[in-house]
Coordinates of C-alpha atoms in Angstrom, one line a residue:
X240 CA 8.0 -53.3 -4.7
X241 CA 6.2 -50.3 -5.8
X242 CA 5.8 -47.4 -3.2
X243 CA 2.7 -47.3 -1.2
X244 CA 0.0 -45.0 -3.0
X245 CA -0.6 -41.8 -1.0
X246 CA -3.2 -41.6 1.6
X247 CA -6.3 -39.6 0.1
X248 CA -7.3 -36.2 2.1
X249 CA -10.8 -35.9 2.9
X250 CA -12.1 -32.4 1.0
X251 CA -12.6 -29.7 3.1
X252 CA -16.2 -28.7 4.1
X253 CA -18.1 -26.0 2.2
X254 CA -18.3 -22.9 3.8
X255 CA -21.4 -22.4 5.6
X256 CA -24.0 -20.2 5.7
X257 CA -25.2 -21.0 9.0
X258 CA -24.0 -18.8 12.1
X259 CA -23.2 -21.8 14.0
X260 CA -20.9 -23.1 11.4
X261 CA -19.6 -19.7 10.4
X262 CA -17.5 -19.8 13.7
X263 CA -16.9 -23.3 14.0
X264 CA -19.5 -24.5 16.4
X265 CA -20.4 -28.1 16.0
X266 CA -22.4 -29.9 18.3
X267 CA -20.1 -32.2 20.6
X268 CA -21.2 -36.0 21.6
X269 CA -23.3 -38.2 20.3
X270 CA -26.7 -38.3 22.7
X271 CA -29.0 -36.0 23.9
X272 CA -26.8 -35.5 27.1
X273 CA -23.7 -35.4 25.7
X274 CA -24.9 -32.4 23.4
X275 CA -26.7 -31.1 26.7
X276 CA -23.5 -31.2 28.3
X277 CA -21.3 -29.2 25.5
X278 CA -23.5 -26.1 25.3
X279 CA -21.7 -23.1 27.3
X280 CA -23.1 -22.9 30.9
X281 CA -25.0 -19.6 30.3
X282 CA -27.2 -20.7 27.2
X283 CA -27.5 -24.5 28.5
X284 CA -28.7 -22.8 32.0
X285 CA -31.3 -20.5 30.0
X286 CA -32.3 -22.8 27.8
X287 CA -33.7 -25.5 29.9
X288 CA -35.1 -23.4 31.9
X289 CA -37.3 -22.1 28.9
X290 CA -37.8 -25.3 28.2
X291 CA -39.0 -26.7 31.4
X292 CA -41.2 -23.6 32.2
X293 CA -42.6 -23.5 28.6
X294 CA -43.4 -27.3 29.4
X295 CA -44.9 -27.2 32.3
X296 CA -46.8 -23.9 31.6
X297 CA -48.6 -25.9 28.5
X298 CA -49.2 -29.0 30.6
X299 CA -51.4 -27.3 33.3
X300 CA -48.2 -27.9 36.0
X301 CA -48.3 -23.7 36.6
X302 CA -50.5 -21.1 35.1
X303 CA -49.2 -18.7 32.5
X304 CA -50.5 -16.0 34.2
X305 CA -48.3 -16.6 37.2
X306 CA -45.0 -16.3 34.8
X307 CA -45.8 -13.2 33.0
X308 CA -44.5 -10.1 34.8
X309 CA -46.4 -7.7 36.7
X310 CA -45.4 -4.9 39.0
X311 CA -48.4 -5.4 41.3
X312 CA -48.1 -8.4 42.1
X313 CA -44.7 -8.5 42.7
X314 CA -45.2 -5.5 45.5
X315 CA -48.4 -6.3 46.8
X316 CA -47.6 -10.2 46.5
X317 CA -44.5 -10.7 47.1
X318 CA -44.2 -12.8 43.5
X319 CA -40.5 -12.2 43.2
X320 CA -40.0 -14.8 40.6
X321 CA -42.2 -12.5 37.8
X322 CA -38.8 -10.6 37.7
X323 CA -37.2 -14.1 36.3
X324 CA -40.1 -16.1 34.6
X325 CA -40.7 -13.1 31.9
X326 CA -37.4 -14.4 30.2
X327 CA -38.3 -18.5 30.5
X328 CA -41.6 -18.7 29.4
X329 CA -41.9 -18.9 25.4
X330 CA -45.6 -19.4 24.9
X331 CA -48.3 -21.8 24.1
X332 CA -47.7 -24.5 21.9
X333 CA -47.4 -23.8 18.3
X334 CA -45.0 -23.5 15.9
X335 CA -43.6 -19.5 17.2
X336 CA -42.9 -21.4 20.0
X337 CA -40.6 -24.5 19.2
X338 CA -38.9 -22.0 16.6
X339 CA -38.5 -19.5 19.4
X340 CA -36.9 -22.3 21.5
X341 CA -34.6 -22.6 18.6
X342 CA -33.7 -19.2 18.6
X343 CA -32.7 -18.9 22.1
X344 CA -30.6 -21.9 21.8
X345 CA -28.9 -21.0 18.4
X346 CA -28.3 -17.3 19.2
X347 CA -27.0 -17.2 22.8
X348 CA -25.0 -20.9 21.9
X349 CA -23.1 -18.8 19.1
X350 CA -22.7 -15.6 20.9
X351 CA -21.0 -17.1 24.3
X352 CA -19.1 -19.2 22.4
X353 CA -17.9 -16.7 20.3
X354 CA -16.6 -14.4 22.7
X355 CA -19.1 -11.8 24.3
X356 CA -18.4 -7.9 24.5
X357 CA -15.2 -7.6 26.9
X358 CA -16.5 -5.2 30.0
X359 CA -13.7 -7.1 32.4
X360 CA -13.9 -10.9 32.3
X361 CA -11.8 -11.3 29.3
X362 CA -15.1 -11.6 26.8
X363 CA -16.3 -14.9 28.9
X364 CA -18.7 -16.3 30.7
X365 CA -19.4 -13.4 33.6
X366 CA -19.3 -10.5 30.9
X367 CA -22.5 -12.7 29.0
X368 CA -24.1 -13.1 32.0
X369 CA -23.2 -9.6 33.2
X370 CA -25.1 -8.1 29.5
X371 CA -28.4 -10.7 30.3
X372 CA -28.3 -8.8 33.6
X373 CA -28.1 -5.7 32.2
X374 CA -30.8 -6.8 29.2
X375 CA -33.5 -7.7 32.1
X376 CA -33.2 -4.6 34.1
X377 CA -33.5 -2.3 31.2
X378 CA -36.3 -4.3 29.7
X379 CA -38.3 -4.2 32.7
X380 CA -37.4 -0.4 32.8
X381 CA -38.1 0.4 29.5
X382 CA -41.1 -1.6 29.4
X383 CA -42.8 0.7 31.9
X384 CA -42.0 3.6 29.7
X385 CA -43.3 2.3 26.6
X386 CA -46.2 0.3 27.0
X387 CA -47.8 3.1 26.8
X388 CA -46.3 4.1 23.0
X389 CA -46.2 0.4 21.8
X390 CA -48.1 -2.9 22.6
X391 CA -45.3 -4.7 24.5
X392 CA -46.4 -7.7 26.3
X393 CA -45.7 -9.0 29.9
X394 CA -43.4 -12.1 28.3
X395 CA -39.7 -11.2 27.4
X396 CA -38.1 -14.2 26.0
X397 CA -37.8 -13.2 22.2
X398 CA -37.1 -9.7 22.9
X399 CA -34.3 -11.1 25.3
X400 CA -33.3 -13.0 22.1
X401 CA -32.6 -10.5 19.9
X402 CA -30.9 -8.4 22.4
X403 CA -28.3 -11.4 21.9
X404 CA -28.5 -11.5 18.2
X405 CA -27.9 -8.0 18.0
X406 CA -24.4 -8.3 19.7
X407 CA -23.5 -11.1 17.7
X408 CA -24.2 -8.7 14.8
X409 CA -22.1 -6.5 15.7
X410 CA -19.6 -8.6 16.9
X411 CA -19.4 -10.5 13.3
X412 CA -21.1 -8.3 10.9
X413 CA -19.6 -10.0 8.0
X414 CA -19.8 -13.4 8.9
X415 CA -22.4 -15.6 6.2
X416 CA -25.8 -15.9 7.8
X417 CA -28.9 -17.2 6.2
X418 CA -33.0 -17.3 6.7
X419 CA -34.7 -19.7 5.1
X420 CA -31.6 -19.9 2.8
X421 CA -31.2 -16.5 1.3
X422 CA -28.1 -15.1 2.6
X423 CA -27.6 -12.7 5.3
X424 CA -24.5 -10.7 6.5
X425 CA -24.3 -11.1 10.2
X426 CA -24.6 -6.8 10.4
X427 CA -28.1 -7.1 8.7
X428 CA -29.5 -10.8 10.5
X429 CA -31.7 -8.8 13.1
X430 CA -33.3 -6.3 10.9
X431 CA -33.4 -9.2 8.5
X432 CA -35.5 -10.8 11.5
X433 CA -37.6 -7.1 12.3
X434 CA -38.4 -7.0 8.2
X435 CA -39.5 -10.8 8.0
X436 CA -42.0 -10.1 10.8
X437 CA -43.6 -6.8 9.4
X438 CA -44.2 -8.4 6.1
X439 CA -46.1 -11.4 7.4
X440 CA -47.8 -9.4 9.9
X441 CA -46.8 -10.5 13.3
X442 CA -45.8 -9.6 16.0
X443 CA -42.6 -7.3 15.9
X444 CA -42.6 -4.8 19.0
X445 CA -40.7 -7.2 20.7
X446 CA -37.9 -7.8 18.5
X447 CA -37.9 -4.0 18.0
X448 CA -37.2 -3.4 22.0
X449 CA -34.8 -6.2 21.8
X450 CA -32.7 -4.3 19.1
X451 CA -33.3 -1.2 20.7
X452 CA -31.8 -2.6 24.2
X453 CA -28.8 -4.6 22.5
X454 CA -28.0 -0.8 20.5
X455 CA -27.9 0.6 24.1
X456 CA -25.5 -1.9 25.5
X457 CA -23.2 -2.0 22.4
X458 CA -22.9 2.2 22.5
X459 CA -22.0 1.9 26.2
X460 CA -19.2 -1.2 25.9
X461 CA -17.9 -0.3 22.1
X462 CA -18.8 3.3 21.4
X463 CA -18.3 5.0 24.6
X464 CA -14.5 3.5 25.5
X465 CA -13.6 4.5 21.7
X466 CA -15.4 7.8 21.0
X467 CA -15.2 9.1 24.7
X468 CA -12.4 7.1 26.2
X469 CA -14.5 6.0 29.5
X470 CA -15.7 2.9 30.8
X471 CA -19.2 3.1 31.7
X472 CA -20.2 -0.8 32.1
X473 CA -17.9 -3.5 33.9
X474 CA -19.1 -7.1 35.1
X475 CA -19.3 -6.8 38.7
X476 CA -16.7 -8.6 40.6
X477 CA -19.3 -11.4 42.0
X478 CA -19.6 -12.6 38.4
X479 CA -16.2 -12.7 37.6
X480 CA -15.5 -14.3 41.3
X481 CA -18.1 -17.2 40.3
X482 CA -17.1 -17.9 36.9
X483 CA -13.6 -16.6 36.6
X484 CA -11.7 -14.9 33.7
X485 CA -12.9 -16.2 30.1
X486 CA -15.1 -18.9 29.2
X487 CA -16.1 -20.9 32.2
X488 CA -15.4 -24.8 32.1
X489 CA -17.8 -26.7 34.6
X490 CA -16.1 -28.5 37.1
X491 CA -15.9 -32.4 36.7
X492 CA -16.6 -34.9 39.5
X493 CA -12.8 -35.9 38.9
X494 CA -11.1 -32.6 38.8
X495 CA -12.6 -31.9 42.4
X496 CA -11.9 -34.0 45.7
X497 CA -13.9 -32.2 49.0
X498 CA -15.5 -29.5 47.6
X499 CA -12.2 -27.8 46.0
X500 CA -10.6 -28.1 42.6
X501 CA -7.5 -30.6 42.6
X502 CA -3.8 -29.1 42.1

């Protein structure tokens, strides 16, 4: 008998121009909580919470003006949560904000999975939550020292944002990007971003101070070591007790028997 023909290969896929496919992130599952499930803990964590907040913000469940931050109330008030809500709450609803929402999602997805800045977890999960810490309290810093120089508002989601995109940046600054299908290298995506918004005349102060904090972090954990052989930044040892070293795998209901992991 004649031999059996050979088994066709499937083609391989084009190469992307899309961040998320330029390092290999599909989304995992096939529902809405399976692909809940696979984010990374940091960005899923974040991102409902922007989305809940956002939510109930627009639906009349809390007032706006209880999220945004302010320095009075939190002393005179005791409104500790200002300090957290800044960085959840994206806005009314219109189209800035579902395409914020996507952002936040695509941005911080790409850059924990990808590997953050190593400052002493191994570039995992407790080094990316250790630069969001570092993001919020020199935002909240800087914001008091420049709000007088530039209109910066009270809300500090998209500036938070590009914080991230900037270390992906520099993290991949040749990996194939894209906005609105003209093609980006990853080194130019957040000026990209900054330009887009100065020529169709929104807002762009925030982006700018989102930049401008992400240039601060990436001089102290990748200029600093190299140029002056220090270590000025390192995750402190809380994070790296809670999430471990490297990417941090969310314990399953099998895997733990009492409280405490199995084997």
């Amino acid at each position: 008998p004649p031999p059996p023909a050979p088994r066709k290969k499937n083609p391989p896929p084009p190469p992307s121009e899309t961040m998320a496919d330029a390092r290999g992130m599909d989304d995992a599952g096939t529902g809405i909580d399976d692909w809940f499930r696979s984010l990374p803990v940091i960005t899923r964590y974040w991102f409902a919470s922007a989305f809940c907040t956002t939510i109930g913000a627009n639906f009349g469940i809390v007032s706006p003006m209880k999220l945004i931050y302010s320095l009075d109330n939190i002393k005179d008030n005791f409104e500790v949560w200002r300090l957290i809500t800044p960085f959840m709450y994206v806005g009314k609803f219109d189209i800035n904000t579902l395409i914020g929402l996507f952002m936040l999602y695509q941005f911080s997805r790409q850059y924990e999975s990808g590997g953050p800045y190593n400052t002493g977890a191994g570039g995992g999960t407790a080094d990316y939550a250790f630069a969001l810490l570092f993001a919020v309290v020199t935002m909240i810093a800087s914001f008091h020292l420049l709000r007088g120089m530039m209109p910066l508002a009270p809300l500090f989601v998209r500036n938070l944002v590009f914080f991230v995109l900037y270390l992906w940046s520099k993290k991949n600054p040749t990996s194939n990007s894209s906005i609105w299908g003209v093609p980006v290298k990853g080194m130019y995506l957040p000026f990209a971003y900054l330009a887009l918004n100065v020529l169709m005349g929104n807002p762009f102060f925030d982006v700018l101070h989102g930049i401008a904090m992400g240039h601060i972090y990436y001089f102290l954990v990748d200029v600093v070591p190299i140029v002056y052989g220090k270590d000025v930044l390192h995750t402190p040892q809380f994070l790296i007790d809670h999430f471990g070293i490297g990417e941090y795998v969310t314990p399953t209901p099998a895997a733990t028997a009492g409280g405490r992991p199995l084997g």
